[in-house]
PDB file of C-alpha atoms in Angstrom:
ATOM      1  CA  MET A  16      -4.710 -13.326 -10.763  1.00 93.00           C
ATOM      2  CA  LYS A  17      -3.467  -9.775 -11.079  1.00 97.00           C
ATOM      3  CA  ARG A  18      -0.945  -8.629  -8.437  1.00 98.00           C
ATOM      4  CA  VAL A  19      -1.475  -5.095  -7.119  1.00 98.00           C
ATOM      5  CA  PHE A  20       1.042  -3.055  -5.120  1.00 97.00           C
ATOM      6  CA  PHE A  21      -0.603  -0.684  -2.632  1.00 95.00           C
ATOM      7  CA  SER A  22       1.024   2.665  -1.891  1.00 93.00           C
ATOM      8  CA  SER A  23      -0.017   5.141   0.811  1.00 87.00           C
ATOM      9  CA  VAL A  24       1.582   7.715   3.091  1.00 78.00           C
ATOM     10  CA  ASP A  25       1.237   5.688   6.264  1.00 68.00           C
ATOM     11  CA  ALA A  26       2.993   2.579   4.934  1.00 58.00           C
ATOM     12  CA  THR A  27       6.090   3.484   6.952  1.00 54.00           C
ATOM     13  CA  ASP A  28       4.304   4.395  10.193  1.00 55.00           C
ATOM     14  CA  ALA A  29       5.314   2.066  13.041  1.00 50.00           C
ATOM     15  CA  ASN A  30       1.904   2.639  14.654  1.00 55.00           C
ATOM     16  CA  LEU A  31       0.141   1.931  11.398  1.00 58.00           C
ATOM     17  CA  ASN A  32      -3.537   1.218  11.338  1.00 70.00           C
ATOM     18  CA  LEU A  33      -2.874  -2.392  10.293  1.00 78.00           C
ATOM     19  CA  SER A  34      -6.494  -3.470  10.521  1.00 81.00           C
ATOM     20  CA  LYS A  35      -7.297  -0.759   7.969  1.00 84.00           C
ATOM     21  CA  TYR A  36      -4.937  -2.439   5.520  1.00 86.00           C
ATOM     22  CA  ILE A  37      -6.253  -5.888   6.350  1.00 88.00           C
ATOM     23  CA  ALA A  38      -9.700  -4.543   5.422  1.00 90.00           C
ATOM     24  CA  ILE A  39      -8.348  -3.008   2.195  1.00 92.00           C
ATOM     25  CA  GLY A  40      -6.570  -6.285   1.393  1.00 93.00           C
ATOM     26  CA  LYS A  41      -9.838  -8.194   1.868  1.00 94.00           C
ATOM     27  CA  TRP A  42     -11.647  -5.731  -0.391  1.00 95.00           C
ATOM     28  CA  ALA A  43      -8.941  -6.092  -3.044  1.00 96.00           C
ATOM     29  CA  PHE A  44      -9.054  -9.879  -2.917  1.00 97.00           C
ATOM     30  CA  TYR A  45     -12.786 -10.507  -2.516  1.00 96.00           C
ATOM     31  CA  ASP A  46     -14.325  -7.562  -4.378  1.00 96.00           C
ATOM     32  CA  ARG A  47     -11.670  -6.856  -6.988  1.00 97.00           C
ATOM     33  CA  GLY A  48     -10.202 -10.341  -7.463  1.00 97.00           C
ATOM     34  CA  VAL A  49      -6.563  -9.253  -7.147  1.00 98.00           C
ATOM     35  CA  ILE A  50      -3.651 -10.358  -4.990  1.00 98.00           C
ATOM     36  CA  PRO A  51      -2.660  -7.430  -2.752  1.00 97.00           C
ATOM     37  CA  ILE A  52       1.022  -6.631  -2.339  1.00 96.00           C
ATOM     38  CA  MET A  53       1.059  -4.488   0.790  1.00 92.00           C
ATOM     39  CA  PRO A  54       4.286  -3.012   2.158  1.00 88.00           C
ATOM     40  CA  HIS A  55       2.232  -1.775   5.112  1.00 82.00           C
ATOM     41  CA  PHE A  56       2.919  -5.038   6.923  1.00 83.00           C
ATOM     42  CA  ASN A  57       6.705  -4.481   6.793  1.00 81.00           C
ATOM     43  CA  SER A  58       6.308  -2.498  10.028  1.00 77.00           C
ATOM     44  CA  LEU A  59       5.643  -5.826  11.768  1.00 80.00           C
ATOM     45  CA  ILE A  60       9.046  -7.118  10.694  1.00 84.00           C
ATOM     46  CA  ILE A  61      11.349  -4.146  10.136  1.00 85.00           C
ATOM     47  CA  ASP A  62      12.149  -1.573  12.827  1.00 84.00           C
ATOM     48  CA  LEU A  63      11.268   1.538  10.845  1.00 79.00           C
ATOM     49  CA  SER A  64      12.266   3.880  13.692  1.00 81.00           C
ATOM     50  CA  THR A  65      15.984   3.611  12.850  1.00 88.00           C
ATOM     51  CA  ASP A  66      17.714   5.052   9.784  1.00 90.00           C
ATOM     52  CA  LYS A  67      18.812   1.569   8.693  1.00 93.00           C
ATOM     53  CA  GLY A  68      15.324   0.139   9.228  1.00 88.00           C
ATOM     54  CA  ALA A  69      13.699   3.010   7.341  1.00 85.00           C
ATOM     55  CA  LEU A  70      16.079   2.495   4.414  1.00 89.00           C
ATOM     56  CA  ASN A  71      15.523  -1.281   4.423  1.00 90.00           C
ATOM     57  CA  GLY A  72      11.748  -0.734   4.536  1.00 86.00           C
ATOM     58  CA  LYS A  73      11.944   1.655   1.598  1.00 87.00           C
ATOM     59  CA  LEU A  74      14.069  -0.782  -0.413  1.00 91.00           C
ATOM     60  CA  ALA A  75      11.764  -3.694   0.428  1.00 92.00           C
ATOM     61  CA  SER A  76       8.737  -1.716  -0.720  1.00 91.00           C
ATOM     62  CA  LYS A  77      10.372  -0.726  -3.989  1.00 93.00           C
ATOM     63  CA  ASP A  78      11.389  -4.339  -4.598  1.00 95.00           C
ATOM     64  CA  MET A  79       7.744  -5.393  -4.208  1.00 96.00           C
ATOM     65  CA  ILE A  80       6.767  -3.093  -7.092  1.00 97.00           C
ATOM     66  CA  PHE A  81       8.701  -5.303  -9.508  1.00 97.00           C
ATOM     67  CA  TYR A  82       6.249  -8.144  -8.776  1.00 97.00           C
ATOM     68  CA  ALA A  83       3.137  -6.051  -9.401  1.00 98.00           C
ATOM     69  CA  ASN A  84       0.943  -5.813 -12.473  1.00 97.00           C
ATOM     70  CA  GLU A  85      -0.611  -2.580 -11.174  1.00 98.00           C
ATOM     71  CA  MET A  86      -0.106   0.017  -8.457  1.00 98.00           C
ATOM     72  CA  TRP A  87      -3.026   1.427  -6.477  1.00 97.00           C
ATOM     73  CA  VAL A  88      -2.277   4.663  -4.648  1.00 96.00           C
ATOM     74  CA  LEU A  89      -4.477   5.072  -1.577  1.00 92.00           C
ATOM     75  CA  GLY A  90      -5.609   8.414  -0.223  1.00 88.00           C
ATOM     76  CA  ASN A  91      -5.268  12.039  -1.182  1.00 89.00           C
ATOM     77  CA  LYS A  92      -1.840  12.665   0.413  1.00 86.00           C
ATOM     78  CA  LYS A  93       1.365  11.897  -1.452  1.00 88.00           C
ATOM     79  CA  ASP A  94       4.758  12.161   0.222  1.00 88.00           C
ATOM     80  CA  GLU A  95       8.205  11.872  -1.349  1.00 90.00           C
ATOM     81  CA  ARG A  96       8.289   8.068  -0.927  1.00 88.00           C
ATOM     82  CA  ILE A  97       4.996   7.655  -2.779  1.00 92.00           C
ATOM     83  CA  LYS A  98       6.216   9.933  -5.572  1.00 94.00           C
ATOM     84  CA  GLU A  99       9.316   7.730  -5.910  1.00 94.00           C
ATOM     85  CA  GLU A 100       7.164   4.579  -5.996  1.00 95.00           C
ATOM     86  CA  ILE A 101       4.928   6.133  -8.665  1.00 96.00           C
ATOM     87  CA  GLN A 102       7.979   7.106 -10.705  1.00 97.00           C
ATOM     88  CA  LEU A 103       9.332   3.539 -10.506  1.00 97.00           C
ATOM     89  CA  ALA A 104       5.943   2.143 -11.585  1.00 98.00           C
ATOM     90  CA  LYS A 105       5.956   4.529 -14.568  1.00 98.00           C
ATOM     91  CA  ILE A 106       9.463   3.428 -15.554  1.00 98.00           C
ATOM     92  CA  LEU A 107       8.313  -0.207 -15.340  1.00 98.00           C
ATOM     93  CA  LYS A 108       5.164   0.698 -17.317  1.00 98.00           C
ATOM     94  CA  ILE A 109       2.917  -0.526 -14.522  1.00 98.00           C
ATOM     95  CA  ARG A 110      -0.641   0.815 -14.618  1.00 98.00           C
ATOM     96  CA  ILE A 111      -1.366   3.216 -11.742  1.00 98.00           C
ATOM     97  CA  ARG A 112      -4.815   3.812 -10.229  1.00 98.00           C
ATOM     98  CA  TYR A 113      -5.678   6.373  -7.586  1.00 97.00           C
ATOM     99  CA  PHE A 114      -8.252   5.958  -4.795  1.00 94.00           C
ATOM    100  CA  SER A 115      -9.399   9.001  -2.839  1.00 92.00           C
ATOM    101  CA  ASP A 116      -9.915   9.194   0.920  1.00 88.00           C
ATOM    102  CA  LYS A 117     -13.654   9.107   0.211  1.00 89.00           C
ATOM    103  CA  GLU A 118     -13.332   5.842  -1.731  1.00 91.00           C
ATOM    104  CA  ILE A 119     -11.206   4.342   1.065  1.00 89.00           C
ATOM    105  CA  SER A 120     -13.878   5.310   3.628  1.00 87.00           C
ATOM    106  CA  LYS A 121     -16.479   3.345   1.634  1.00 88.00           C
ATOM    107  CA  ILE A 122     -14.230   0.271   1.636  1.00 89.00           C
ATOM    108  CA  LEU A 123     -13.687   0.535   5.397  1.00 87.00           C
ATOM    109  CA  LYS A 124     -17.428   0.820   6.029  1.00 86.00           C
ATOM    110  CA  LYS A 125     -17.846  -2.559   4.354  1.00 88.00           C
ATOM    111  CA  TYR A 126     -14.795  -4.390   5.744  1.00 87.00           C
ATOM    112  CA  GLY A 127     -14.029  -2.534   8.972  1.00 82.00           C
ATOM    113  CA  GLY A 128     -10.656  -1.389  10.157  1.00 69.00           C
ATOM    114  CA  THR A 129      -9.614  -0.084  13.560  1.00 54.00           C
ATOM    115  CA  THR A 130      -6.326   1.294  14.807  1.00 43.00           C
ATOM    116  CA  ILE A 131      -3.984  -1.047  16.685  1.00 43.00           C
ATOM    117  CA  HIS A 132      -0.654  -0.178  18.293  1.00 43.00           C
ATOM    118  CA  VAL A 133       2.521  -1.925  17.127  1.00 41.00           C
ATOM    119  CA  GLU A 134       5.355  -2.114  19.679  1.00 44.00           C
TER     120      GLU A 134
END
């Protein structure tokens, strides 16, 4: 199966809408037949509120890109971290696909996704 790295602006948010990314992961696996590589779940393991944690999270995410066959960029917003991830994917000659907020909304209508608080 193809391995897809998912990139989005809220991947480093400690209060991330994790159920949203569970829903997107289900869509990727069941509807698209790919294995999702989702750095969004790093917030469950790494304390992203500290400088060291933020750096480790960033490095962990970039490392995940090396295992991917493709990168899917989620949403219309792109911050500096996403631009760096896209640049790395280009250097590695990994195919990049973009999904708009509208496309993400359609996925969430099918698979759900509600905000939960991570402490």
